[in-house]
Amino acid sequence: MTESPRKILVIQLRRIGDVILTTPALAALKARYPEARIDFLVEPSGAEALEGNPHIAELLVYRSSGPLDYLRWFARLRAQRYDWVIDYMGNPRSAFLSFFSGAALRAGPAHVGHRWAYNRRLIQSTTTQYAALEKVLVLAPLGVSSNGLDLLPKVYLLSKPAVLEDVIALAPASRKETRRWPAASYAALGRSLREKTGSRIRVFWGPGERALAQAVVDGVGPGAELCPETPDLAAAARQLAGCRLLITNCSGTKHLASALGVATLTIHGSSDPASWTPAHPRHGGVRLDTLFCIGCQKNACPYALECMTQLSPETVLAKALALLGSAKEARA
C-alpha cells in the first residue's frame, strides 16, 4: 500500500504536445490525492501550455545554462522535500533531477537505460494506448485509476469561450519528412472541402513555415486564408478554438486542438494513430494501412515516402466529411 503523498513533483521537460498530453495524469493524481500539492517541472517552451491549470500548485520553469545551474536545480528540488517525483520525460537530465530530489518515491520509465534513478518503475502497457491514457495507466501501482476520468487533454489559455466559426483549419508543417503530407495534397483537399462544405479554409503556420502555408493557401484559392502569425500558444489557441475541424500531420498543433475541444483529423505516416488519437467521435486518423512499412517510427524514409505521397486527398476528404458529421452529432 502506497502512503498518501503530501507533495508531488511531475516532470515533463519539453515538447508542447507531450506536455499537453500529461494534463489528464495531473487530473487523475489530484482526484486520487486531493490534499496533495502538485508541482510541475517544465522547460520554457512547454510552460505556457500549463498556465492556469487548476491541478498545479507551482509551475517550475527549468532553465539551465551550464553545470552550475544544473547543480542549483538539484539543491532547489531537494529543498522542496517532495514525497513523490514522477518523471515522464525519462531522459538522463530528468533522471538525475529525480534522483537528487531525495524524494522517497521516484517513479520513471522502466525501459530506459538510466532506470537506476527510480525506485518505482513505470511499466508501459503491453498493447498500444493513447498517450494521454498511457500516462495515467502507468500510475496504477501508485493507486491512481483512469476509471470515470475524462482522458482528453486540457489547456486553460482562453479568457472567454470560443465562438464557433464555419472554418476548417489545415496545419501542413512538420519537422519530420515522414509526417509531412505534401502541400499540393493539402491544397487539393482544401479545394474539395470548400466545395463540399462551404467552409472557409484557414492555414496555420509557425516560425519558418510561412512559405509552405502560403503555397497551400494559393493552391486552395478563393475561400482560403493564411492564419495570422501567432507569437505564443495563447494566440494560436484563439485562432484555432472556434474552428469546426483541424486537419494536420501528427504534431503539437493537433494536441492543442484536442485540448481546446476542436475536432481533429490526423494524417499519419511513421506515427501510430493508436498512440496519438483519443478514442472519441470528434477525433480520427487516416493513413495507408496497406503499406508494409506504415508506422515505422522513422524520421527519415529509406524508401520513396509512399506513406505521404500516395495518400490521396480523396481518401482524406472522405474521412474528414465523416468526422464532421460525427463531430456535429457529438455537439448536439
PDB file of N, CA, C and O in Angstrom, residues 51-126:
ATOM      1  N   GLU A  51      -0.220  26.982 -18.152  1.00  0.00           N
ATOM      2  CA  GLU A  51      -0.663  28.161 -17.413  1.00  0.00           C
ATOM      3  C   GLU A  51      -2.148  28.065 -17.087  1.00  0.00           C
ATOM      4  O   GLU A  51      -2.967  27.717 -17.939  1.00  0.00           O
ATOM      5  N   GLY A  52      -2.474  28.359 -15.841  1.00  0.00           N
ATOM      6  CA  GLY A  52      -3.864  28.330 -15.402  1.00  0.00           C
ATOM      7  C   GLY A  52      -4.398  26.954 -15.072  1.00  0.00           C
ATOM      8  O   GLY A  52      -5.568  26.824 -14.692  1.00  0.00           O
ATOM      9  N   ASN A  53      -3.572  25.906 -15.180  1.00  0.00           N
ATOM     10  CA  ASN A  53      -4.058  24.561 -14.893  1.00  0.00           C
ATOM     11  C   ASN A  53      -4.415  24.461 -13.408  1.00  0.00           C
ATOM     12  O   ASN A  53      -3.557  24.686 -12.545  1.00  0.00           O
ATOM     13  N   PRO A  54      -5.658  24.119 -13.084  1.00  0.00           N
ATOM     14  CA  PRO A  54      -6.103  24.149 -11.686  1.00  0.00           C
ATOM     15  C   PRO A  54      -5.497  23.061 -10.811  1.00  0.00           C
ATOM     16  O   PRO A  54      -5.611  23.126  -9.580  1.00  0.00           O
ATOM     17  N   HIS A  55      -4.847  22.071 -11.413  1.00  0.00           N
ATOM     18  CA  HIS A  55      -4.282  20.970 -10.642  1.00  0.00           C
ATOM     19  C   HIS A  55      -2.832  21.219 -10.237  1.00  0.00           C
ATOM     20  O   HIS A  55      -2.265  20.426  -9.482  1.00  0.00           O
ATOM     21  N   ILE A  56      -2.239  22.301 -10.748  1.00  0.00           N
ATOM     22  CA  ILE A  56      -0.835  22.596 -10.481  1.00  0.00           C
ATOM     23  C   ILE A  56      -0.732  23.714  -9.445  1.00  0.00           C
ATOM     24  O   ILE A  56      -1.286  24.808  -9.635  1.00  0.00           O
ATOM     25  N   ALA A  57       0.009  23.438  -8.358  1.00  0.00           N
ATOM     26  CA  ALA A  57       0.232  24.462  -7.342  1.00  0.00           C
ATOM     27  C   ALA A  57       1.311  25.438  -7.775  1.00  0.00           C
ATOM     28  O   ALA A  57       1.172  26.657  -7.618  1.00  0.00           O
ATOM     29  N   GLU A  58       2.414  24.920  -8.324  1.00  0.00           N
ATOM     30  CA  GLU A  58       3.502  25.785  -8.786  1.00  0.00           C
ATOM     31  C   GLU A  58       4.110  25.213 -10.051  1.00  0.00           C
ATOM     32  O   GLU A  58       4.401  24.012 -10.127  1.00  0.00           O
ATOM     33  N   LEU A  59       4.300  26.080 -11.035  1.00  0.00           N
ATOM     34  CA  LEU A  59       4.934  25.707 -12.291  1.00  0.00           C
ATOM     35  C   LEU A  59       6.408  26.085 -12.187  1.00  0.00           C
ATOM     36  O   LEU A  59       6.750  27.272 -12.087  1.00  0.00           O
ATOM     37  N   LEU A  60       7.276  25.098 -12.167  1.00  0.00           N
ATOM     38  CA  LEU A  60       8.714  25.332 -12.079  1.00  0.00           C
ATOM     39  C   LEU A  60       9.282  25.315 -13.488  1.00  0.00           C
ATOM     40  O   LEU A  60       9.243  24.282 -14.161  1.00  0.00           O
ATOM     41  N   VAL A  61       9.771  26.448 -13.954  1.00  0.00           N
ATOM     42  CA  VAL A  61      10.264  26.570 -15.329  1.00  0.00           C
ATOM     43  C   VAL A  61      11.766  26.332 -15.334  1.00  0.00           C
ATOM     44  O   VAL A  61      12.537  27.125 -14.782  1.00  0.00           O
ATOM     45  N   TYR A  62      12.148  25.215 -15.920  1.00  0.00           N
ATOM     46  CA  TYR A  62      13.543  24.766 -15.883  1.00  0.00           C
ATOM     47  C   TYR A  62      14.372  25.505 -16.925  1.00  0.00           C
ATOM     48  O   TYR A  62      14.141  25.396 -18.122  1.00  0.00           O
ATOM     49  N   ARG A  63      15.350  26.246 -16.434  1.00  0.00           N
ATOM     50  CA  ARG A  63      16.331  26.905 -17.299  1.00  0.00           C
ATOM     51  C   ARG A  63      17.711  26.537 -16.777  1.00  0.00           C
ATOM     52  O   ARG A  63      17.962  26.595 -15.572  1.00  0.00           O
ATOM     53  N   SER A  64      18.599  26.188 -17.670  1.00  0.00           N
ATOM     54  CA  SER A  64      19.958  25.843 -17.261  1.00  0.00           C
ATOM     55  C   SER A  64      20.920  26.247 -18.366  1.00  0.00           C
ATOM     56  O   SER A  64      20.744  25.848 -19.524  1.00  0.00           O
ATOM     57  N   SER A  65      21.923  27.047 -17.998  1.00  0.00           N
ATOM     58  CA  SER A  65      22.914  27.477 -18.982  1.00  0.00           C
ATOM     59  C   SER A  65      24.264  26.810 -18.763  1.00  0.00           C
ATOM     60  O   SER A  65      25.249  27.164 -19.416  1.00  0.00           O
ATOM     61  N   GLY A  66      24.313  25.845 -17.847  1.00  0.00           N
ATOM     62  CA  GLY A  66      25.577  25.170 -17.604  1.00  0.00           C
ATOM     63  C   GLY A  66      25.544  24.329 -16.351  1.00  0.00           C
ATOM     64  O   GLY A  66      24.525  24.235 -15.665  1.00  0.00           O
ATOM     65  N   PRO A  67      26.677  23.703 -16.006  1.00  0.00           N
ATOM     66  CA  PRO A  67      26.739  22.796 -14.855  1.00  0.00           C
ATOM     67  C   PRO A  67      26.335  23.439 -13.537  1.00  0.00           C
ATOM     68  O   PRO A  67      25.711  22.784 -12.695  1.00  0.00           O
ATOM     69  N   LEU A  68      26.687  24.695 -13.318  1.00  0.00           N
ATOM     70  CA  LEU A  68      26.337  25.339 -12.054  1.00  0.00           C
ATOM     71  C   LEU A  68      24.827  25.458 -11.885  1.00  0.00           C
ATOM     72  O   LEU A  68      24.290  25.221 -10.798  1.00  0.00           O
ATOM     73  N   ASP A  69      24.127  25.821 -12.978  1.00  0.00           N
ATOM     74  CA  ASP A  69      22.664  25.891 -12.924  1.00  0.00           C
ATOM     75  C   ASP A  69      22.068  24.519 -12.639  1.00  0.00           C
ATOM     76  O   ASP A  69      21.093  24.387 -11.891  1.00  0.00           O
ATOM     77  N   TYR A  70      22.655  23.516 -13.239  1.00  0.00           N
ATOM     78  CA  TYR A  70      22.186  22.143 -13.035  1.00  0.00           C
ATOM     79  C   TYR A  70      22.285  21.766 -11.551  1.00  0.00           C
ATOM     80  O   TYR A  70      21.340  21.233 -10.958  1.00  0.00           O
ATOM     81  N   LEU A  71      23.405  22.105 -10.931  1.00  0.00           N
ATOM     82  CA  LEU A  71      23.591  21.824  -9.508  1.00  0.00           C
ATOM     83  C   LEU A  71      22.609  22.629  -8.657  1.00  0.00           C
ATOM     84  O   LEU A  71      22.097  22.132  -7.646  1.00  0.00           O
ATOM     85  N   ARG A  72      22.335  23.853  -9.077  1.00  0.00           N
ATOM     86  CA  ARG A  72      21.367  24.668  -8.326  1.00  0.00           C
ATOM     87  C   ARG A  72      19.987  24.037  -8.360  1.00  0.00           C
ATOM     88  O   ARG A  72      19.243  24.102  -7.371  1.00  0.00           O
ATOM     89  N   TRP A  73      19.640  23.434  -9.489  1.00  0.00           N
ATOM     90  CA  TRP A  73      18.342  22.760  -9.573  1.00  0.00           C
ATOM     91  C   TRP A  73      18.296  21.536  -8.661  1.00  0.00           C
ATOM     92  O   TRP A  73      17.272  21.260  -8.041  1.00  0.00           O
ATOM     93  N   PHE A  74      19.396  20.811  -8.557  1.00  0.00           N
ATOM     94  CA  PHE A  74      19.432  19.700  -7.606  1.00  0.00           C
ATOM     95  C   PHE A  74      19.094  20.202  -6.204  1.00  0.00           C
ATOM     96  O   PHE A  74      18.269  19.621  -5.496  1.00  0.00           O
ATOM     97  N   ALA A  75      19.755  21.307  -5.809  1.00  0.00           N
ATOM     98  CA  ALA A  75      19.543  21.844  -4.464  1.00  0.00           C
ATOM     99  C   ALA A  75      18.123  22.373  -4.298  1.00  0.00           C
ATOM    100  O   ALA A  75      17.489  22.184  -3.244  1.00  0.00           O
ATOM    101  N   ARG A  76      17.613  23.028  -5.337  1.00  0.00           N
ATOM    102  CA  ARG A  76      16.262  23.599  -5.241  1.00  0.00           C
ATOM    103  C   ARG A  76      15.207  22.514  -5.067  1.00  0.00           C
ATOM    104  O   ARG A  76      14.305  22.634  -4.232  1.00  0.00           O
ATOM    105  N   LEU A  77      15.326  21.460  -5.842  1.00  0.00           N
ATOM    106  CA  LEU A  77      14.334  20.389  -5.739  1.00  0.00           C
ATOM    107  C   LEU A  77      14.455  19.649  -4.414  1.00  0.00           C
ATOM    108  O   LEU A  77      13.440  19.291  -3.794  1.00  0.00           O
ATOM    109  N   ARG A  78      15.677  19.445  -3.963  1.00  0.00           N
ATOM    110  CA  ARG A  78      15.854  18.751  -2.693  1.00  0.00           C
ATOM    111  C   ARG A  78      15.266  19.558  -1.538  1.00  0.00           C
ATOM    112  O   ARG A  78      14.675  18.996  -0.607  1.00  0.00           O
ATOM    113  N   ALA A  79      15.404  20.884  -1.618  1.00  0.00           N
ATOM    114  CA  ALA A  79      14.876  21.752  -0.557  1.00  0.00           C
ATOM    115  C   ALA A  79      13.352  21.702  -0.484  1.00  0.00           C
ATOM    116  O   ALA A  79      12.770  22.006   0.570  1.00  0.00           O
ATOM    117  N   GLN A  80      12.705  21.330  -1.579  1.00  0.00           N
ATOM    118  CA  GLN A  80      11.241  21.266  -1.600  1.00  0.00           C
ATOM    119  C   GLN A  80      10.707  20.051  -0.829  1.00  0.00           C
ATOM    120  O   GLN A  80       9.529  20.001  -0.502  1.00  0.00           O
ATOM    121  N   ARG A  81      11.560  19.064  -0.587  1.00  0.00           N
ATOM    122  CA  ARG A  81      11.191  17.878   0.194  1.00  0.00           C
ATOM    123  C   ARG A  81       9.938  17.192  -0.369  1.00  0.00           C
ATOM    124  O   ARG A  81       8.944  16.957   0.322  1.00  0.00           O
ATOM    125  N   TYR A  82      10.006  16.878  -1.668  1.00  0.00           N
ATOM    126  CA  TYR A  82       8.893  16.172  -2.305  1.00  0.00           C
ATOM    127  C   TYR A  82       8.802  14.746  -1.771  1.00  0.00           C
ATOM    128  O   TYR A  82       9.827  14.075  -1.558  1.00  0.00           O
ATOM    129  N   ASP A  83       7.574  14.286  -1.579  1.00  0.00           N
ATOM    130  CA  ASP A  83       7.357  12.888  -1.219  1.00  0.00           C
ATOM    131  C   ASP A  83       7.478  11.992  -2.447  1.00  0.00           C
ATOM    132  O   ASP A  83       8.039  10.891  -2.367  1.00  0.00           O
ATOM    133  N   TRP A  84       6.906  12.464  -3.565  1.00  0.00           N
ATOM    134  CA  TRP A  84       6.949  11.709  -4.811  1.00  0.00           C
ATOM    135  C   TRP A  84       7.517  12.591  -5.926  1.00  0.00           C
ATOM    136  O   TRP A  84       7.209  13.794  -5.997  1.00  0.00           O
ATOM    137  N   VAL A  85       8.290  11.983  -6.806  1.00  0.00           N
ATOM    138  CA  VAL A  85       8.645  12.596  -8.087  1.00  0.00           C
ATOM    139  C   VAL A  85       8.236  11.614  -9.174  1.00  0.00           C
ATOM    140  O   VAL A  85       8.599  10.427  -9.123  1.00  0.00           O
ATOM    141  N   ILE A  86       7.467  12.087 -10.143  1.00  0.00           N
ATOM    142  CA  ILE A  86       7.032  11.258 -11.264  1.00  0.00           C
ATOM    143  C   ILE A  86       7.635  11.855 -12.533  1.00  0.00           C
ATOM    144  O   ILE A  86       7.270  12.966 -12.949  1.00  0.00           O
ATOM    145  N   ASP A  87       8.582  11.147 -13.125  1.00  0.00           N
ATOM    146  CA  ASP A  87       9.331  11.632 -14.286  1.00  0.00           C
ATOM    147  C   ASP A  87       8.786  10.986 -15.554  1.00  0.00           C
ATOM    148  O   ASP A  87       9.065   9.824 -15.837  1.00  0.00           O
ATOM    149  N   TYR A  88       8.022  11.740 -16.320  1.00  0.00           N
ATOM    150  CA  TYR A  88       7.518  11.244 -17.600  1.00  0.00           C
ATOM    151  C   TYR A  88       8.526  11.443 -18.727  1.00  0.00           C
ATOM    152  O   TYR A  88       8.428  10.802 -19.765  1.00  0.00           O
ATOM    153  N   MET A  89       9.471  12.364 -18.533  1.00  0.00           N
ATOM    154  CA  MET A  89      10.437  12.659 -19.591  1.00  0.00           C
ATOM    155  C   MET A  89      11.375  11.473 -19.807  1.00  0.00           C
ATOM    156  O   MET A  89      11.598  11.034 -20.928  1.00  0.00           O
ATOM    157  N   GLY A  90      11.956  10.985 -18.729  1.00  0.00           N
ATOM    158  CA  GLY A  90      12.775   9.781 -18.801  1.00  0.00           C
ATOM    159  C   GLY A  90      14.065   9.928 -19.573  1.00  0.00           C
ATOM    160  O   GLY A  90      14.596   8.937 -20.080  1.00  0.00           O
ATOM    161  N   ASN A  91      14.624  11.152 -19.671  1.00  0.00           N
ATOM    162  CA  ASN A  91      15.933  11.288 -20.296  1.00  0.00           C
ATOM    163  C   ASN A  91      16.993  11.421 -19.199  1.00  0.00           C
ATOM    164  O   ASN A  91      16.657  11.516 -18.012  1.00  0.00           O
ATOM    165  N   PRO A  92      18.291  11.401 -19.528  1.00  0.00           N
ATOM    166  CA  PRO A  92      19.304  11.446 -18.470  1.00  0.00           C
ATOM    167  C   PRO A  92      19.169  12.649 -17.545  1.00  0.00           C
ATOM    168  O   PRO A  92      19.343  12.524 -16.323  1.00  0.00           O
ATOM    169  N   ARG A  93      18.874  13.819 -18.098  1.00  0.00           N
ATOM    170  CA  ARG A  93      18.775  15.008 -17.246  1.00  0.00           C
ATOM    171  C   ARG A  93      17.636  14.885 -16.244  1.00  0.00           C
ATOM    172  O   ARG A  93      17.810  15.139 -15.049  1.00  0.00           O
ATOM    173  N   SER A  94      16.452  14.481 -16.726  1.00  0.00           N
ATOM    174  CA  SER A  94      15.316  14.379 -15.801  1.00  0.00           C
ATOM    175  C   SER A  94      15.525  13.252 -14.796  1.00  0.00           C
ATOM    176  O   SER A  94      15.075  13.339 -13.650  1.00  0.00           O
ATOM    177  N   ALA A  95      16.242  12.198 -15.203  1.00  0.00           N
ATOM    178  CA  ALA A  95      16.530  11.098 -14.280  1.00  0.00           C
ATOM    179  C   ALA A  95      17.423  11.576 -13.131  1.00  0.00           C
ATOM    180  O   ALA A  95      17.174  11.258 -11.959  1.00  0.00           O
ATOM    181  N   PHE A  96      18.455  12.349 -13.453  1.00  0.00           N
ATOM    182  CA  PHE A  96      19.328  12.880 -12.398  1.00  0.00           C
ATOM    183  C   PHE A  96      18.568  13.844 -11.491  1.00  0.00           C
ATOM    184  O   PHE A  96      18.750  13.839 -10.265  1.00  0.00           O
ATOM    185  N   LEU A  97      17.720  14.689 -12.073  1.00  0.00           N
ATOM    186  CA  LEU A  97      16.910  15.600 -11.266  1.00  0.00           C
ATOM    187  C   LEU A  97      16.012  14.819 -10.311  1.00  0.00           C
ATOM    188  O   LEU A  97      15.841  15.197  -9.145  1.00  0.00           O
ATOM    189  N   SER A  98      15.433  13.723 -10.817  1.00  0.00           N
ATOM    190  CA  SER A  98      14.589  12.879  -9.967  1.00  0.00           C
ATOM    191  C   SER A  98      15.399  12.267  -8.829  1.00  0.00           C
ATOM    192  O   SER A  98      15.001  12.313  -7.662  1.00  0.00           O
ATOM    193  N   PHE A  99      16.561  11.710  -9.178  1.00  0.00           N
ATOM    194  CA  PHE A  99      17.368  11.010  -8.181  1.00  0.00           C
ATOM    195  C   PHE A  99      17.828  11.952  -7.072  1.00  0.00           C
ATOM    196  O   PHE A  99      17.715  11.643  -5.875  1.00  0.00           O
ATOM    197  N   PHE A 100      18.326  13.123  -7.443  1.00  0.00           N
ATOM    198  CA  PHE A 100      18.883  14.038  -6.450  1.00  0.00           C
ATOM    199  C   PHE A 100      17.813  14.871  -5.742  1.00  0.00           C
ATOM    200  O   PHE A 100      18.135  15.658  -4.851  1.00  0.00           O
ATOM    201  N   SER A 101      16.543  14.693  -6.125  1.00  0.00           N
ATOM    202  CA  SER A 101      15.467  15.363  -5.384  1.00  0.00           C
ATOM    203  C   SER A 101      15.361  14.839  -3.956  1.00  0.00           C
ATOM    204  O   SER A 101      14.858  15.530  -3.069  1.00  0.00           O
ATOM    205  N   GLY A 102      15.810  13.594  -3.754  1.00  0.00           N
ATOM    206  CA  GLY A 102      15.713  12.988  -2.437  1.00  0.00           C
ATOM    207  C   GLY A 102      14.328  12.496  -2.082  1.00  0.00           C
ATOM    208  O   GLY A 102      14.075  12.108  -0.941  1.00  0.00           O
ATOM    209  N   ALA A 103      13.412  12.484  -3.065  1.00  0.00           N
ATOM    210  CA  ALA A 103      12.044  12.028  -2.793  1.00  0.00           C
ATOM    211  C   ALA A 103      12.043  10.562  -2.385  1.00  0.00           C
ATOM    212  O   ALA A 103      12.828   9.749  -2.894  1.00  0.00           O
ATOM    213  N   ALA A 104      11.153  10.230  -1.464  1.00  0.00           N
ATOM    214  CA  ALA A 104      11.060   8.838  -1.016  1.00  0.00           C
ATOM    215  C   ALA A 104      10.622   7.921  -2.140  1.00  0.00           C
ATOM    216  O   ALA A 104      11.052   6.769  -2.225  1.00  0.00           O
ATOM    217  N   LEU A 105       9.749   8.411  -3.019  1.00  0.00           N
ATOM    218  CA  LEU A 105       9.299   7.634  -4.170  1.00  0.00           C
ATOM    219  C   LEU A 105       9.683   8.390  -5.434  1.00  0.00           C
ATOM    220  O   LEU A 105       9.274   9.541  -5.627  1.00  0.00           O
ATOM    221  N   ARG A 106      10.489   7.735  -6.258  1.00  0.00           N
ATOM    222  CA  ARG A 106      10.920   8.325  -7.518  1.00  0.00           C
ATOM    223  C   ARG A 106      10.492   7.386  -8.637  1.00  0.00           C
ATOM    224  O   ARG A 106      11.038   6.275  -8.785  1.00  0.00           O
ATOM    225  N   ALA A 107       9.493   7.794  -9.412  1.00  0.00           N
ATOM    226  CA  ALA A 107       8.910   6.945 -10.447  1.00  0.00           C
ATOM    227  C   ALA A 107       9.339   7.437 -11.823  1.00  0.00           C
ATOM    228  O   ALA A 107       9.308   8.635 -12.098  1.00  0.00           O
ATOM    229  N   GLY A 108       9.739   6.489 -12.679  1.00  0.00           N
ATOM    230  CA  GLY A 108      10.133   6.835 -14.036  1.00  0.00           C
ATOM    231  C   GLY A 108      10.051   5.629 -14.932  1.00  0.00           C
ATOM    232  O   GLY A 108       9.803   4.501 -14.471  1.00  0.00           O
ATOM    233  N   PRO A 109      10.249   5.807 -16.240  1.00  0.00           N
ATOM    234  CA  PRO A 109      10.068   4.717 -17.203  1.00  0.00           C
ATOM    235  C   PRO A 109      10.973   3.520 -16.921  1.00  0.00           C
ATOM    236  O   PRO A 109      12.167   3.668 -16.676  1.00  0.00           O
ATOM    237  N   ALA A 110      10.377   2.336 -16.994  1.00  0.00           N
ATOM    238  CA  ALA A 110      11.130   1.112 -16.712  1.00  0.00           C
ATOM    239  C   ALA A 110      12.043   0.706 -17.863  1.00  0.00           C
ATOM    240  O   ALA A 110      12.968  -0.087 -17.669  1.00  0.00           O
ATOM    241  N   HIS A 111      11.803   1.249 -19.079  1.00  0.00           N
ATOM    242  CA  HIS A 111      12.519   0.753 -20.253  1.00  0.00           C
ATOM    243  C   HIS A 111      13.771   1.547 -20.592  1.00  0.00           C
ATOM    244  O   HIS A 111      14.492   1.192 -21.529  1.00  0.00           O
ATOM    245  N   VAL A 112      14.078   2.620 -19.860  1.00  0.00           N
ATOM    246  CA  VAL A 112      15.217   3.467 -20.220  1.00  0.00           C
ATOM    247  C   VAL A 112      16.488   2.943 -19.555  1.00  0.00           C
ATOM    248  O   VAL A 112      16.451   2.273 -18.516  1.00  0.00           O
ATOM    249  N   GLY A 113      17.642   3.287 -20.144  1.00  0.00           N
ATOM    250  CA  GLY A 113      18.907   2.792 -19.628  1.00  0.00           C
ATOM    251  C   GLY A 113      19.256   3.329 -18.254  1.00  0.00           C
ATOM    252  O   GLY A 113      19.976   2.682 -17.491  1.00  0.00           O
ATOM    253  N   HIS A 114      18.772   4.528 -17.913  1.00  0.00           N
ATOM    254  CA  HIS A 114      19.086   5.143 -16.624  1.00  0.00           C
ATOM    255  C   HIS A 114      17.963   4.913 -15.611  1.00  0.00           C
ATOM    256  O   HIS A 114      17.726   5.754 -14.746  1.00  0.00           O
ATOM    257  N   ARG A 115      17.300   3.775 -15.709  1.00  0.00           N
ATOM    258  CA  ARG A 115      16.213   3.470 -14.772  1.00  0.00           C
ATOM    259  C   ARG A 115      16.712   3.281 -13.340  1.00  0.00           C
ATOM    260  O   ARG A 115      15.912   3.230 -12.404  1.00  0.00           O
ATOM    261  N   TRP A 116      18.046   3.196 -13.166  1.00  0.00           N
ATOM    262  CA  TRP A 116      18.613   3.120 -11.830  1.00  0.00           C
ATOM    263  C   TRP A 116      18.201   4.313 -10.966  1.00  0.00           C
ATOM    264  O   TRP A 116      18.241   4.236  -9.726  1.00  0.00           O
ATOM    265  N   ALA A 117      17.827   5.428 -11.597  1.00  0.00           N
ATOM    266  CA  ALA A 117      17.468   6.638 -10.851  1.00  0.00           C
ATOM    267  C   ALA A 117      16.126   6.512 -10.142  1.00  0.00           C
ATOM    268  O   ALA A 117      15.814   7.318  -9.259  1.00  0.00           O
ATOM    269  N   TYR A 118      15.352   5.506 -10.513  1.00  0.00           N
ATOM    270  CA  TYR A 118      13.985   5.379  -9.996  1.00  0.00           C
ATOM    271  C   TYR A 118      13.870   4.167  -9.075  1.00  0.00           C
ATOM    272  O   TYR A 118      14.409   3.102  -9.367  1.00  0.00           O
ATOM    273  N   ASN A 119      13.138   4.340  -7.988  1.00  0.00           N
ATOM    274  CA  ASN A 119      12.852   3.191  -7.129  1.00  0.00           C
ATOM    275  C   ASN A 119      11.436   2.660  -7.333  1.00  0.00           C
ATOM    276  O   ASN A 119      11.019   1.714  -6.673  1.00  0.00           O
ATOM    277  N   ARG A 120      10.687   3.295  -8.229  1.00  0.00           N
ATOM    278  CA  ARG A 120       9.395   2.782  -8.669  1.00  0.00           C
ATOM    279  C   ARG A 120       9.361   2.931 -10.188  1.00  0.00           C
ATOM    280  O   ARG A 120       9.347   4.059 -10.691  1.00  0.00           O
ATOM    281  N   ARG A 121       9.375   1.825 -10.886  1.00  0.00           N
ATOM    282  CA  ARG A 121       9.490   1.879 -12.348  1.00  0.00           C
ATOM    283  C   ARG A 121       8.118   1.759 -12.999  1.00  0.00           C
ATOM    284  O   ARG A 121       7.340   0.869 -12.663  1.00  0.00           O
ATOM    285  N   LEU A 122       7.861   2.675 -13.910  1.00  0.00           N
ATOM    286  CA  LEU A 122       6.571   2.742 -14.592  1.00  0.00           C
ATOM    287  C   LEU A 122       6.620   1.838 -15.817  1.00  0.00           C
ATOM    288  O   LEU A 122       7.400   2.069 -16.741  1.00  0.00           O
ATOM    289  N   ILE A 123       5.768   0.833 -15.841  1.00  0.00           N
ATOM    290  CA  ILE A 123       5.784  -0.178 -16.896  1.00  0.00           C
ATOM    291  C   ILE A 123       4.694   0.124 -17.920  1.00  0.00           C
ATOM    292  O   ILE A 123       3.523   0.283 -17.577  1.00  0.00           O
ATOM    293  N   GLN A 124       5.100   0.210 -19.183  1.00  0.00           N
ATOM    294  CA  GLN A 124       4.158   0.518 -20.251  1.00  0.00           C
ATOM    295  C   GLN A 124       3.191  -0.642 -20.482  1.00  0.00           C
ATOM    296  O   GLN A 124       3.502  -1.798 -20.206  1.00  0.00           O
ATOM    297  N   SER A 125       2.016  -0.300 -21.030  1.00  0.00           N
ATOM    298  CA  SER A 125       1.029  -1.313 -21.377  1.00  0.00           C
ATOM    299  C   SER A 125       1.582  -2.246 -22.455  1.00  0.00           C
ATOM    300  O   SER A 125       2.413  -1.847 -23.276  1.00  0.00           O
ATOM    301  N   THR A 126       1.107  -3.472 -22.472  1.00  0.00           N
ATOM    302  CA  THR A 126       1.565  -4.440 -23.471  1.00  0.00           C
ATOM    303  C   THR A 126       0.950  -4.176 -24.844  1.00  0.00           C
ATOM    304  O   THR A 126       1.453  -4.656 -25.856  1.00  0.00           O
TER     305      THR A 126
END
